[in-house]
Amino acid sequence: QVQLVESGGGLVQAGGSLNLSCEVSGRIFSINAMGWYRQAPGKQRELVAAITSGRNPNYADSVKGRFTISRDNAKNTVYLQMNSLKPEDTAVYYCNANIRKLTGYDYTYWGQGTQVTVSA
């Protein structure tokens, strides 16, 4: 069984920073790509940032230059450093990981979500 446990969300004023963490645990063979998604009320869930197993990152245009995704493969953990936060960044942020299990098949898992609220 696989679990993704997130932490680091909270309330911050515009211009502030938060760092999100997501640790993967359970019976896995390896972790492929990992990423962060977010969903604001009344909006679709959108990709914020993703990172390959080789630590190659990609970002949504709306967060480029402000957010940094990274991963520690030894700790099975992905991070999202969020700087210069804006009110429009307010959303529930979800960790995502594509995981290869011992069977050799790949599956996508989601974290429970963590609320990020940015006040003006």
mmCIF file with all atom_site columns, C-alpha atoms in Angstrom:
data_model
loop_
_atom_site.group_PDB
_atom_site.id
_atom_site.type_symbol
_atom_site.label_atom_id
_atom_site.label_alt_id
_atom_site.label_comp_id
_atom_site.label_asym_id
_atom_site.label_entity_id
_atom_site.label_seq_id
_atom_site.pdbx_PDB_ins_code
_atom_site.Cartn_x
_atom_site.Cartn_y
_atom_site.Cartn_z
_atom_site.occupancy
_atom_site.B_iso_or_equiv
_atom_site.pdbx_formal_charge
_atom_site.auth_seq_id
_atom_site.auth_comp_id
_atom_site.auth_asym_id
_atom_site.auth_atom_id
_atom_site.pdbx_PDB_model_num
ATOM 1   C CA . GLN A 1 1   ? 0.000   0.000  0.000   1.00 0.00 ? 1   GLN A CA 1
ATOM 2   C CA . VAL A 1 2   ? 1.236   3.462  -0.915  1.00 0.00 ? 2   VAL A CA 1
ATOM 3   C CA . GLN A 1 3   ? 0.766   6.684  0.986   1.00 0.00 ? 3   GLN A CA 1
ATOM 4   C CA . LEU A 1 4   ? 1.591   10.278 0.121   1.00 0.00 ? 4   LEU A CA 1
ATOM 5   C CA . VAL A 1 5   ? 1.720   12.527 3.174   1.00 0.00 ? 5   VAL A CA 1
ATOM 6   C CA . GLU A 1 6   ? 1.802   16.280 2.632   1.00 0.00 ? 6   GLU A CA 1
ATOM 7   C CA . SER A 1 7   ? 2.729   19.075 4.985   1.00 0.00 ? 7   SER A CA 1
ATOM 8   C CA . GLY A 1 8   ? 3.551   22.767 4.930   1.00 0.00 ? 8   GLY A CA 1
ATOM 9   C CA . GLY A 1 9   ? 0.327   24.467 3.901   1.00 0.00 ? 9   GLY A CA 1
ATOM 10  C CA . GLY A 1 10  ? -1.088  27.430 5.734   1.00 0.00 ? 10  GLY A CA 1
ATOM 11  C CA . LEU A 1 11  ? -2.067  31.078 5.664   1.00 0.00 ? 11  LEU A CA 1
ATOM 12  C CA . VAL A 1 12  ? 0.370   33.689 4.397   1.00 0.00 ? 12  VAL A CA 1
ATOM 13  C CA . GLN A 1 13  ? 0.217   37.276 3.197   1.00 0.00 ? 13  GLN A CA 1
ATOM 14  C CA . ALA A 1 14  ? 0.893   38.230 -0.402  1.00 0.00 ? 14  ALA A CA 1
ATOM 15  C CA . GLY A 1 15  ? 4.609   38.279 -1.075  1.00 0.00 ? 15  GLY A CA 1
ATOM 16  C CA . GLY A 1 16  ? 5.299   35.644 1.533   1.00 0.00 ? 16  GLY A CA 1
ATOM 17  C CA . SER A 1 17  ? 6.643   32.124 1.195   1.00 0.00 ? 17  SER A CA 1
ATOM 18  C CA . LEU A 1 18  ? 5.664   28.575 2.019   1.00 0.00 ? 18  LEU A CA 1
ATOM 19  C CA . ASN A 1 19  ? 7.398   25.255 1.528   1.00 0.00 ? 19  ASN A CA 1
ATOM 20  C CA . LEU A 1 20  ? 5.340   22.142 0.887   1.00 0.00 ? 20  LEU A CA 1
ATOM 21  C CA . SER A 1 21  ? 6.640   18.634 1.452   1.00 0.00 ? 21  SER A CA 1
ATOM 22  C CA . CYS A 1 22  ? 5.297   15.272 0.344   1.00 0.00 ? 22  CYS A CA 1
ATOM 23  C CA . GLU A 1 23  ? 6.769   11.983 1.493   1.00 0.00 ? 23  GLU A CA 1
ATOM 24  C CA . VAL A 1 24  ? 5.946   8.722  -0.250  1.00 0.00 ? 24  VAL A CA 1
ATOM 25  C CA . SER A 1 25  ? 5.869   5.500  1.731   1.00 0.00 ? 25  SER A CA 1
ATOM 26  C CA . GLY A 1 26  ? 4.695   1.947  1.247   1.00 0.00 ? 26  GLY A CA 1
ATOM 27  C CA . ARG A 1 27  ? 5.507   -1.004 -0.928  1.00 0.00 ? 27  ARG A CA 1
ATOM 28  C CA . ILE A 1 28  ? 7.073   0.516  -4.000  1.00 0.00 ? 28  ILE A CA 1
ATOM 29  C CA . PHE A 1 29  ? 9.785   -0.472 -6.404  1.00 0.00 ? 29  PHE A CA 1
ATOM 30  C CA . SER A 1 30  ? 10.659  3.032  -7.535  1.00 0.00 ? 30  SER A CA 1
ATOM 31  C CA . ILE A 1 31  ? 9.146   6.478  -7.997  1.00 0.00 ? 31  ILE A CA 1
ATOM 32  C CA . ASN A 1 32  ? 8.919   7.896  -11.483 1.00 0.00 ? 32  ASN A CA 1
ATOM 33  C CA . ALA A 1 33  ? 7.703   11.468 -11.987 1.00 0.00 ? 33  ALA A CA 1
ATOM 34  C CA . MET A 1 34  ? 6.328   13.502 -9.086  1.00 0.00 ? 34  MET A CA 1
ATOM 35  C CA . GLY A 1 35  ? 4.369   16.717 -9.125  1.00 0.00 ? 35  GLY A CA 1
ATOM 36  C CA . TRP A 1 36  ? 2.169   19.268 -7.456  1.00 0.00 ? 36  TRP A CA 1
ATOM 37  C CA . TYR A 1 37  ? -1.342  20.167 -8.554  1.00 0.00 ? 37  TYR A CA 1
ATOM 38  C CA . ARG A 1 38  ? -3.738  22.721 -7.160  1.00 0.00 ? 38  ARG A CA 1
ATOM 39  C CA . GLN A 1 39  ? -7.461  23.323 -7.241  1.00 0.00 ? 39  GLN A CA 1
ATOM 40  C CA . ALA A 1 40  ? -9.201  26.551 -6.332  1.00 0.00 ? 40  ALA A CA 1
ATOM 41  C CA . PRO A 1 41  ? -12.950 26.755 -5.653  1.00 0.00 ? 41  PRO A CA 1
ATOM 42  C CA . GLY A 1 42  ? -14.896 26.667 -8.896  1.00 0.00 ? 42  GLY A CA 1
ATOM 43  C CA . LYS A 1 43  ? -11.831 25.841 -10.971 1.00 0.00 ? 43  LYS A CA 1
ATOM 44  C CA . GLN A 1 44  ? -10.347 22.712 -12.474 1.00 0.00 ? 44  GLN A CA 1
ATOM 45  C CA . ARG A 1 45  ? -7.371  21.027 -10.917 1.00 0.00 ? 45  ARG A CA 1
ATOM 46  C CA . GLU A 1 46  ? -4.228  22.231 -12.649 1.00 0.00 ? 46  GLU A CA 1
ATOM 47  C CA . LEU A 1 47  ? -0.619  21.149 -12.788 1.00 0.00 ? 47  LEU A CA 1
ATOM 48  C CA . VAL A 1 48  ? 1.672   23.502 -10.900 1.00 0.00 ? 48  VAL A CA 1
ATOM 49  C CA . ALA A 1 49  ? 5.027   21.771 -11.241 1.00 0.00 ? 49  ALA A CA 1
ATOM 50  C CA . ALA A 1 50  ? 6.425   18.361 -12.054 1.00 0.00 ? 50  ALA A CA 1
ATOM 51  C CA . ILE A 1 51  ? 9.811   16.720 -11.747 1.00 0.00 ? 51  ILE A CA 1
ATOM 52  C CA . THR A 1 52  ? 11.214  13.565 -13.281 1.00 0.00 ? 52  THR A CA 1
ATOM 53  C CA . SER A 1 53  ? 13.116  10.856 -11.473 1.00 0.00 ? 53  SER A CA 1
ATOM 54  C CA . GLY A 1 54  ? 16.260  12.483 -12.848 1.00 0.00 ? 54  GLY A CA 1
ATOM 55  C CA . ARG A 1 55  ? 15.282  15.809 -11.204 1.00 0.00 ? 55  ARG A CA 1
ATOM 56  C CA . ASN A 1 56  ? 14.327  17.570 -14.432 1.00 0.00 ? 56  ASN A CA 1
ATOM 57  C CA . PRO A 1 57  ? 11.609  20.144 -13.548 1.00 0.00 ? 57  PRO A CA 1
ATOM 58  C CA . ASN A 1 58  ? 8.744   21.748 -15.425 1.00 0.00 ? 58  ASN A CA 1
ATOM 59  C CA . TYR A 1 59  ? 6.447   24.562 -14.276 1.00 0.00 ? 59  TYR A CA 1
ATOM 60  C CA . ALA A 1 60  ? 3.151   26.129 -15.133 1.00 0.00 ? 60  ALA A CA 1
ATOM 61  C CA . ASP A 1 61  ? 3.638   29.564 -16.663 1.00 0.00 ? 61  ASP A CA 1
ATOM 62  C CA . SER A 1 62  ? 1.791   31.174 -13.769 1.00 0.00 ? 62  SER A CA 1
ATOM 63  C CA . VAL A 1 63  ? 4.403   30.063 -11.228 1.00 0.00 ? 63  VAL A CA 1
ATOM 64  C CA . LYS A 1 64  ? 7.640   30.232 -13.204 1.00 0.00 ? 64  LYS A CA 1
ATOM 65  C CA . GLY A 1 65  ? 10.252  32.247 -11.383 1.00 0.00 ? 65  GLY A CA 1
ATOM 66  C CA . ARG A 1 66  ? 8.363   32.038 -8.092  1.00 0.00 ? 66  ARG A CA 1
ATOM 67  C CA . PHE A 1 67  ? 8.042   28.324 -7.298  1.00 0.00 ? 67  PHE A CA 1
ATOM 68  C CA . THR A 1 68  ? 10.753  25.683 -7.194  1.00 0.00 ? 68  THR A CA 1
ATOM 69  C CA . ILE A 1 69  ? 10.120  21.952 -7.225  1.00 0.00 ? 69  ILE A CA 1
ATOM 70  C CA . SER A 1 70  ? 12.765  19.554 -5.978  1.00 0.00 ? 70  SER A CA 1
ATOM 71  C CA . ARG A 1 71  ? 13.034  15.982 -4.775  1.00 0.00 ? 71  ARG A CA 1
ATOM 72  C CA . ASP A 1 72  ? 15.163  13.899 -2.496  1.00 0.00 ? 72  ASP A CA 1
ATOM 73  C CA . ASN A 1 73  ? 15.143  10.422 -3.963  1.00 0.00 ? 73  ASN A CA 1
ATOM 74  C CA . ALA A 1 74  ? 16.820  8.917  -0.906  1.00 0.00 ? 74  ALA A CA 1
ATOM 75  C CA . LYS A 1 75  ? 13.942  10.192 1.251   1.00 0.00 ? 75  LYS A CA 1
ATOM 76  C CA . ASN A 1 76  ? 11.172  9.570  -1.317  1.00 0.00 ? 76  ASN A CA 1
ATOM 77  C CA . THR A 1 77  ? 10.147  13.186 -0.838  1.00 0.00 ? 77  THR A CA 1
ATOM 78  C CA . VAL A 1 78  ? 9.170   15.992 -3.197  1.00 0.00 ? 78  VAL A CA 1
ATOM 79  C CA . TYR A 1 79  ? 9.133   19.660 -2.198  1.00 0.00 ? 79  TYR A CA 1
ATOM 80  C CA . LEU A 1 80  ? 7.533   22.808 -3.521  1.00 0.00 ? 80  LEU A CA 1
ATOM 81  C CA . GLN A 1 81  ? 9.157   26.047 -2.422  1.00 0.00 ? 81  GLN A CA 1
ATOM 82  C CA . MET A 1 82  ? 6.682   28.862 -3.057  1.00 0.00 ? 82  MET A CA 1
ATOM 83  C CA . ASN A 1 83  ? 7.954   32.438 -2.994  1.00 0.00 ? 83  ASN A CA 1
ATOM 84  C CA . SER A 1 84  ? 6.335   35.768 -3.850  1.00 0.00 ? 84  SER A CA 1
ATOM 85  C CA . LEU A 1 85  ? 2.919   34.278 -3.238  1.00 0.00 ? 85  LEU A CA 1
ATOM 86  C CA . LYS A 1 86  ? -0.134  35.947 -4.732  1.00 0.00 ? 86  LYS A CA 1
ATOM 87  C CA . PRO A 1 87  ? -3.803  35.751 -3.737  1.00 0.00 ? 87  PRO A CA 1
ATOM 88  C CA . GLU A 1 88  ? -4.477  33.827 -6.949  1.00 0.00 ? 88  GLU A CA 1
ATOM 89  C CA . ASP A 1 89  ? -2.213  31.063 -5.633  1.00 0.00 ? 89  ASP A CA 1
ATOM 90  C CA . THR A 1 90  ? -4.866  30.270 -3.035  1.00 0.00 ? 90  THR A CA 1
ATOM 91  C CA . ALA A 1 91  ? -5.951  26.666 -3.538  1.00 0.00 ? 91  ALA A CA 1
ATOM 92  C CA . VAL A 1 92  ? -5.765  23.165 -2.192  1.00 0.00 ? 92  VAL A CA 1
ATOM 93  C CA . TYR A 1 93  ? -2.423  21.753 -3.258  1.00 0.00 ? 93  TYR A CA 1
ATOM 94  C CA . TYR A 1 94  ? -2.137  18.043 -4.032  1.00 0.00 ? 94  TYR A CA 1
ATOM 95  C CA . CYS A 1 95  ? 0.987   15.950 -4.278  1.00 0.00 ? 95  CYS A CA 1
ATOM 96  C CA . ASN A 1 96  ? 1.128   13.436 -7.104  1.00 0.00 ? 96  ASN A CA 1
ATOM 97  C CA . ALA A 1 97  ? 3.498   10.561 -7.775  1.00 0.00 ? 97  ALA A CA 1
ATOM 98  C CA . ASN A 1 98  ? 3.723   7.943  -10.481 1.00 0.00 ? 98  ASN A CA 1
ATOM 99  C CA . ILE A 1 99  ? 5.055   4.818  -8.827  1.00 0.00 ? 99  ILE A CA 1
ATOM 100 C CA . ARG A 1 100 ? 6.335   1.530  -10.139 1.00 0.00 ? 100 ARG A CA 1
ATOM 101 C CA . LYS A 1 101 ? 5.238   -1.267 -7.861  1.00 0.00 ? 101 LYS A CA 1
ATOM 102 C CA . LEU A 1 102 ? 6.935   -4.589 -7.308  1.00 0.00 ? 102 LEU A CA 1
ATOM 103 C CA . THR A 1 103 ? 4.660   -6.146 -9.919  1.00 0.00 ? 103 THR A CA 1
ATOM 104 C CA . GLY A 1 104 ? 6.316   -3.991 -12.548 1.00 0.00 ? 104 GLY A CA 1
ATOM 105 C CA . TYR A 1 105 ? 3.193   -1.924 -13.212 1.00 0.00 ? 105 TYR A CA 1
ATOM 106 C CA . ASP A 1 106 ? 2.991   1.840  -12.772 1.00 0.00 ? 106 ASP A CA 1
ATOM 107 C CA . TYR A 1 107 ? 0.248   3.619  -10.836 1.00 0.00 ? 107 TYR A CA 1
ATOM 108 C CA . THR A 1 108 ? -0.523  7.229  -10.002 1.00 0.00 ? 108 THR A CA 1
ATOM 109 C CA . TYR A 1 109 ? -1.186  8.229  -6.389  1.00 0.00 ? 109 TYR A CA 1
ATOM 110 C CA . TRP A 1 110 ? -2.420  11.425 -4.778  1.00 0.00 ? 110 TRP A CA 1
ATOM 111 C CA . GLY A 1 111 ? -1.853  13.071 -1.454  1.00 0.00 ? 111 GLY A CA 1
ATOM 112 C CA . GLN A 1 112 ? -4.675  14.222 0.784   1.00 0.00 ? 112 GLN A CA 1
ATOM 113 C CA . GLY A 1 113 ? -4.286  17.875 -0.167  1.00 0.00 ? 113 GLY A CA 1
ATOM 114 C CA . THR A 1 114 ? -3.110  20.824 1.878   1.00 0.00 ? 114 THR A CA 1
ATOM 115 C CA . GLN A 1 115 ? -4.729  24.255 1.947   1.00 0.00 ? 115 GLN A CA 1
ATOM 116 C CA . VAL A 1 116 ? -2.689  27.273 0.909   1.00 0.00 ? 116 VAL A CA 1
ATOM 117 C CA . THR A 1 117 ? -4.349  30.626 1.512   1.00 0.00 ? 117 THR A CA 1
ATOM 118 C CA . VAL A 1 118 ? -2.722  33.890 0.424   1.00 0.00 ? 118 VAL A CA 1
ATOM 119 C CA . SER A 1 119 ? -4.260  37.119 1.658   1.00 0.00 ? 119 SER A CA 1
ATOM 120 C CA . ALA A 1 120 ? -3.919  40.430 -0.147  1.00 0.00 ? 120 ALA A CA 1
#
